[in-house]
Amino acid sequence: MKTKPHLSAHSSRAWGVLGVLLILLCWQLSALFLGPLLMATPMETARAIPRLVMSGRFLNDAGASLLRVAIGVSVGCSIGFTLGILAAHSPRLRGLLEPLRWLLMAIPPVVVVVLAMLWFGLGSSMVIFMTVLMMVPGMYVNTVKGMLQVDRDLIEMSHVYRLGWWRRLRHLYLPSLTAPLTAALLIACCGGVRLVVMAEVLGAESGAGYALANARSTFDSAELYAWVVLILGLVAAIEFILLQPLQRRLGQWREESHA
């Protein structure tokens, strides 16, 4: 019985490797069909990555994008979390924020980029503003739903025993919010990278998206796909190195809190 989870995990990894090989095969066939002007092969892209990383502009563009992602995601998630906590305790505030929440979740991000360009011009302010605005609704919705799912009897019991605000937050609310918030944070971080790159492509003067636009304008397909691979690597690093260990740690803390 104890070997089944191990075998299942091993099988999952094997299928994952097979999926990656299938993507590379489709990429190679597509590149041969479209030609080098439109799509670089995986090997050409692999050769272009070291040249790109060693170039002087790489650190500036990558650093600008990372800073925008960090600021945009952290500020947006903090605002969404705070508003979610307040709205869960106030039906009036929740009703007041509902139209704005719906509007932000329904409007296409490209429309927000265009409006932000009109308001802030080109540059970091526009990219960060757009990222923050797109990050808030997801974190807000998950926070409100998690708060509303807390057992009302437990809340009343915490008041009967006169538990302080911090103890209620730590032992009652945060364990209930762990699952939805870690999922929302994973989506926010990965989505934040995509939003920042898209905004940089459309209206920035530095960053990975700006470099992508330059490579496209010069028909340097090898550099363009090298940037794509590096951006995918960033998203993978955020998920597997930062967010998944954080999710496991918070899951253990949740079990300890309930115990």
Tab-separated table of C-alpha atoms in Angstrom:
chain	number	residue	atom	x	y	z
A	1	MET	CA	0.000	0.000	0.000
A	2	LYS	CA	2.846	2.402	0.804
A	3	THR	CA	4.421	1.995	-2.632
A	4	LYS	CA	1.394	3.129	-4.584
A	5	PRO	CA	1.846	6.902	-4.029
A	6	HIS	CA	5.527	6.563	-4.976
A	7	LEU	CA	4.685	4.639	-8.133
A	8	SER	CA	1.955	7.113	-8.982
A	9	ALA	CA	4.333	10.068	-8.573
A	10	HIS	CA	6.994	8.290	-10.641
A	11	SER	CA	4.467	7.550	-13.384
A	12	SER	CA	3.274	11.169	-13.336
A	13	ARG	CA	6.829	12.454	-13.777
A	14	ALA	CA	7.420	10.014	-16.637
A	15	TRP	CA	4.305	11.214	-18.431
A	16	GLY	CA	5.408	14.800	-17.773
A	17	VAL	CA	8.760	14.144	-19.456
A	18	LEU	CA	6.918	12.535	-22.369
A	19	GLY	CA	4.717	15.626	-22.635
A	20	VAL	CA	7.779	17.879	-22.815
A	21	LEU	CA	9.315	15.702	-25.552
A	22	LEU	CA	6.043	15.855	-27.486
A	23	ILE	CA	6.032	19.668	-27.275
A	24	LEU	CA	9.640	19.795	-28.524
A	25	LEU	CA	8.775	17.473	-31.416
A	26	CYS	CA	5.789	19.615	-32.427
A	27	TRP	CA	7.967	22.722	-32.121
A	28	GLN	CA	10.655	21.199	-34.365
A	29	LEU	CA	8.146	20.119	-37.022
A	30	SER	CA	6.411	23.524	-36.945
A	31	ALA	CA	9.746	25.337	-37.313
A	32	LEU	CA	10.697	23.185	-40.311
A	33	PHE	CA	7.318	23.873	-41.883
A	34	LEU	CA	7.254	27.656	-41.259
A	35	GLY	CA	10.908	28.341	-41.949
A	36	PRO	CA	13.649	30.138	-39.922
A	37	LEU	CA	12.204	33.610	-40.521
A	38	LEU	CA	8.998	32.816	-38.637
A	39	MET	CA	10.069	30.205	-36.098
A	40	ALA	CA	13.444	29.127	-34.758
A	41	THR	CA	14.047	25.450	-34.043
A	42	PRO	CA	14.615	24.248	-30.474
A	43	MET	CA	18.335	23.861	-31.185
A	44	GLU	CA	18.650	27.375	-32.614
A	45	THR	CA	16.810	28.714	-29.589
A	46	ALA	CA	19.096	26.787	-27.222
A	47	ARG	CA	22.145	28.300	-28.930
A	48	ALA	CA	20.653	31.795	-28.697
A	49	ILE	CA	19.968	31.619	-24.937
A	50	PRO	CA	23.646	31.852	-23.795
A	51	ARG	CA	24.274	34.750	-26.192
A	52	LEU	CA	21.229	36.555	-24.868
A	53	VAL	CA	22.087	35.966	-21.204
A	54	MET	CA	25.664	37.177	-21.719
A	55	SER	CA	24.587	40.335	-23.523
A	56	GLY	CA	24.684	43.594	-21.621
A	57	ARG	CA	20.999	44.403	-22.050
A	58	PHE	CA	19.693	41.125	-20.621
A	59	LEU	CA	20.148	41.994	-16.957
A	60	ASN	CA	18.531	45.396	-17.429
A	61	ASP	CA	15.476	44.006	-19.226
A	62	ALA	CA	15.081	40.961	-16.975
A	63	GLY	CA	15.594	43.040	-13.831
A	64	ALA	CA	13.002	45.608	-14.922
A	65	SER	CA	10.415	42.888	-15.554
A	66	LEU	CA	11.121	41.091	-12.282
A	67	LEU	CA	10.773	44.331	-10.319
A	68	ARG	CA	7.457	45.123	-11.997
A	69	VAL	CA	6.149	41.612	-11.350
A	70	ALA	CA	7.200	41.757	-7.693
A	71	ILE	CA	5.639	45.170	-7.065
A	72	GLY	CA	2.492	44.563	-9.090
A	73	VAL	CA	1.694	41.133	-7.675
A	74	SER	CA	2.539	41.959	-4.051
A	75	VAL	CA	0.600	45.238	-4.010
A	76	GLY	CA	-2.362	43.798	-5.917
A	77	CYS	CA	-2.603	40.702	-3.725
A	78	SER	CA	-2.248	42.774	-0.540
A	79	ILE	CA	-5.079	45.084	-1.595
A	80	GLY	CA	-7.276	42.151	-2.622
A	81	PHE	CA	-6.603	40.301	0.644
A	82	THR	CA	-7.321	43.357	2.804
A	83	LEU	CA	-10.517	44.209	0.944
A	84	GLY	CA	-11.601	40.564	1.129
A	85	ILE	CA	-11.139	40.440	4.902
A	86	LEU	CA	-13.131	43.669	5.344
A	87	ALA	CA	-15.867	42.678	2.878
A	88	ALA	CA	-16.349	39.284	4.520
A	89	HIS	CA	-17.235	41.066	7.766
A	90	SER	CA	-19.431	43.708	6.111
A	91	PRO	CA	-22.240	42.720	3.706
A	92	ARG	CA	-22.694	46.401	2.832
A	93	LEU	CA	-19.074	46.780	1.769
A	94	ARG	CA	-19.279	43.461	-0.104
A	95	GLY	CA	-22.310	44.689	-2.038
A	96	LEU	CA	-20.601	48.005	-2.732
A	97	LEU	CA	-17.488	46.306	-4.129
A	98	GLU	CA	-19.314	43.664	-6.173
A	99	PRO	CA	-19.873	45.822	-9.315
A	100	LEU	CA	-16.218	46.905	-9.298
A	101	ARG	CA	-15.086	43.297	-8.827
A	102	TRP	CA	-17.238	42.166	-11.757
A	103	LEU	CA	-15.968	45.009	-13.931
A	104	LEU	CA	-12.298	44.250	-13.283
A	105	MET	CA	-12.769	40.524	-13.903
A	106	ALA	CA	-14.783	41.066	-17.087
A	107	ILE	CA	-12.698	43.747	-18.812
A	108	PRO	CA	-9.988	42.383	-21.165
A	109	PRO	CA	-6.440	43.127	-19.942
A	110	VAL	CA	-5.501	44.703	-23.276
A	111	VAL	CA	-8.175	47.359	-22.704
A	112	VAL	CA	-6.644	48.130	-19.308
A	113	VAL	CA	-3.224	48.442	-20.968
A	114	VAL	CA	-4.547	50.945	-23.496
A	115	LEU	CA	-6.230	53.021	-20.783
A	116	ALA	CA	-3.135	52.883	-18.571
A	117	MET	CA	-1.011	54.089	-21.498
A	118	LEU	CA	-3.329	57.086	-21.873
A	119	TRP	CA	-3.211	57.876	-18.141
A	120	PHE	CA	0.431	57.123	-17.306
A	121	GLY	CA	2.255	57.087	-20.632
A	122	LEU	CA	4.935	54.505	-21.386
A	123	GLY	CA	7.072	52.975	-18.675
A	124	SER	CA	6.985	51.200	-15.331
A	125	SER	CA	4.079	53.176	-13.843
A	126	MET	CA	1.735	51.972	-16.569
A	127	VAL	CA	2.866	48.338	-16.276
A	128	ILE	CA	2.637	48.247	-12.474
A	129	PHE	CA	-0.758	49.980	-12.403
A	130	MET	CA	-2.212	47.513	-14.890
A	131	THR	CA	-0.761	44.527	-13.018
A	132	VAL	CA	-2.086	45.707	-9.650
A	133	LEU	CA	-5.530	46.323	-11.103
A	134	MET	CA	-5.689	42.842	-12.612
A	135	MET	CA	-4.363	41.097	-9.479
A	136	VAL	CA	-6.847	42.528	-6.974
A	137	PRO	CA	-10.090	40.744	-8.042
A	138	GLY	CA	-8.763	37.179	-7.895
A	139	MET	CA	-7.275	37.560	-4.431
A	140	TYR	CA	-10.370	39.436	-3.247
A	141	VAL	CA	-12.787	36.727	-4.413
A	142	ASN	CA	-10.769	33.876	-2.893
A	143	THR	CA	-10.385	35.713	0.407
A	144	VAL	CA	-14.110	36.476	0.682
A	145	LYS	CA	-15.101	32.904	-0.208
A	146	GLY	CA	-12.637	31.460	2.292
A	147	MET	CA	-13.826	33.785	5.059
A	148	LEU	CA	-17.493	33.021	4.422
A	149	GLN	CA	-16.836	29.260	4.583
A	150	VAL	CA	-15.564	29.439	8.172
A	151	ASP	CA	-17.932	27.593	10.511
A	152	ARG	CA	-20.257	30.124	12.157
A	153	ASP	CA	-20.395	28.000	15.329
A	154	LEU	CA	-16.628	28.219	15.667
A	155	ILE	CA	-16.773	31.985	15.264
A	156	GLU	CA	-19.405	32.256	17.984
A	157	MET	CA	-17.362	29.963	20.229
A	158	SER	CA	-14.282	32.159	19.755
A	159	HIS	CA	-16.329	35.146	20.939
A	160	VAL	CA	-17.742	33.207	23.903
A	161	TYR	CA	-14.232	32.295	25.040
A	162	ARG	CA	-13.140	35.892	24.351
A	163	LEU	CA	-10.304	35.004	22.030
A	164	GLY	CA	-8.343	38.037	20.939
A	165	TRP	CA	-8.292	39.303	17.387
A	166	TRP	CA	-4.859	37.824	16.656
A	167	ARG	CA	-5.724	34.378	18.049
A	168	ARG	CA	-8.957	34.260	16.014
A	169	LEU	CA	-7.037	35.263	12.892
A	170	ARG	CA	-4.262	32.748	13.445
A	171	HIS	CA	-6.230	29.707	14.637
A	172	LEU	CA	-9.587	30.214	12.941
A	173	TYR	CA	-9.461	32.344	9.819
A	174	LEU	CA	-5.986	31.769	8.368
A	175	PRO	CA	-6.203	27.936	8.415
A	176	SER	CA	-9.474	28.204	6.489
A	177	LEU	CA	-7.914	30.648	4.024
A	178	THR	CA	-4.754	28.621	3.377
A	179	ALA	CA	-6.083	26.520	0.482
A	180	PRO	CA	-7.891	29.263	-1.490
A	181	LEU	CA	-5.165	31.855	-0.912
A	182	THR	CA	-2.281	29.616	-1.971
A	183	ALA	CA	-4.196	28.716	-5.131
A	184	ALA	CA	-4.942	32.388	-5.750
A	185	LEU	CA	-1.297	33.310	-5.133
A	186	LEU	CA	-0.118	30.691	-7.630
A	187	ILE	CA	-2.505	32.023	-10.278
A	188	ALA	CA	-1.577	35.623	-9.428
A	189	CYS	CA	2.176	35.115	-9.715
A	190	CYS	CA	2.012	33.193	-12.996
A	191	GLY	CA	-0.640	35.524	-14.384
A	192	GLY	CA	1.340	38.544	-13.216
A	193	VAL	CA	4.316	37.522	-15.343
A	194	ARG	CA	2.074	37.220	-18.406
A	195	LEU	CA	0.417	40.570	-17.743
A	196	VAL	CA	3.714	42.384	-17.248
A	197	VAL	CA	5.208	40.941	-20.429
A	198	MET	CA	2.076	41.802	-22.416
A	199	ALA	CA	2.070	45.369	-21.093
A	200	GLU	CA	5.779	45.725	-21.919
A	201	VAL	CA	5.199	44.503	-25.464
A	202	LEU	CA	2.466	47.090	-25.985
A	203	GLY	CA	3.828	50.092	-24.146
A	204	ALA	CA	7.136	49.984	-22.279
A	205	GLU	CA	10.683	51.107	-22.974
A	206	SER	CA	12.432	48.293	-21.127
A	207	GLY	CA	11.778	44.783	-19.884
A	208	ALA	CA	11.408	41.298	-21.328
A	209	GLY	CA	8.294	42.237	-23.294
A	210	TYR	CA	10.088	45.234	-24.806
A	211	ALA	CA	12.958	42.935	-25.830
A	212	LEU	CA	10.439	40.518	-27.340
A	213	ALA	CA	8.939	43.323	-29.413
A	214	ASN	CA	12.396	44.365	-30.626
A	215	ALA	CA	13.276	40.804	-31.629
A	216	ARG	CA	10.001	40.561	-33.519
A	217	SER	CA	10.604	43.849	-35.357
A	218	THR	CA	14.076	42.721	-36.463
A	219	PHE	CA	12.834	39.208	-37.395
A	220	ASP	CA	15.357	37.652	-34.995
A	221	SER	CA	13.290	34.546	-34.322
A	222	ALA	CA	16.058	32.796	-32.373
A	223	GLU	CA	16.292	35.639	-29.849
A	224	LEU	CA	12.501	35.948	-29.700
A	225	TYR	CA	12.041	32.287	-28.821
A	226	ALA	CA	15.000	32.459	-26.435
A	227	TRP	CA	13.133	35.166	-24.508
A	228	VAL	CA	9.991	33.012	-24.554
A	229	VAL	CA	11.885	30.061	-23.081
A	230	LEU	CA	13.485	32.249	-20.407
A	231	ILE	CA	10.090	33.702	-19.442
A	232	LEU	CA	8.669	30.178	-19.186
A	233	GLY	CA	11.663	29.272	-17.031
A	234	LEU	CA	10.880	32.210	-14.744
A	235	VAL	CA	7.269	31.078	-14.342
A	236	ALA	CA	8.424	27.513	-13.626
A	237	ALA	CA	10.951	28.762	-11.055
A	238	ILE	CA	8.305	30.846	-9.280
A	239	GLU	CA	5.930	27.890	-9.103
A	240	PHE	CA	8.284	25.021	-8.238
A	241	ILE	CA	10.945	26.807	-6.163
A	242	LEU	CA	8.828	29.377	-4.322
A	243	LEU	CA	5.082	28.694	-4.403
A	244	GLN	CA	4.849	24.903	-4.126
A	245	PRO	CA	7.191	24.720	-1.086
A	246	LEU	CA	5.224	27.610	0.446
A	247	GLN	CA	1.968	25.746	-0.216
A	248	ARG	CA	3.306	22.597	1.450
A	249	ARG	CA	4.569	24.580	4.436
A	250	LEU	CA	1.253	26.372	4.871
A	251	GLY	CA	-0.555	23.054	4.578
A	252	GLN	CA	1.510	21.628	7.437
A	253	TRP	CA	0.870	24.752	9.500
A	254	ARG	CA	-2.848	24.403	8.820
A	255	GLU	CA	-2.854	20.846	10.121
A	256	GLU	CA	-0.895	21.921	13.224
A	257	SER	CA	-3.347	24.765	13.850
A	258	HIS	CA	-6.366	22.451	13.584
A	259	ALA	CA	-4.651	19.914	15.823
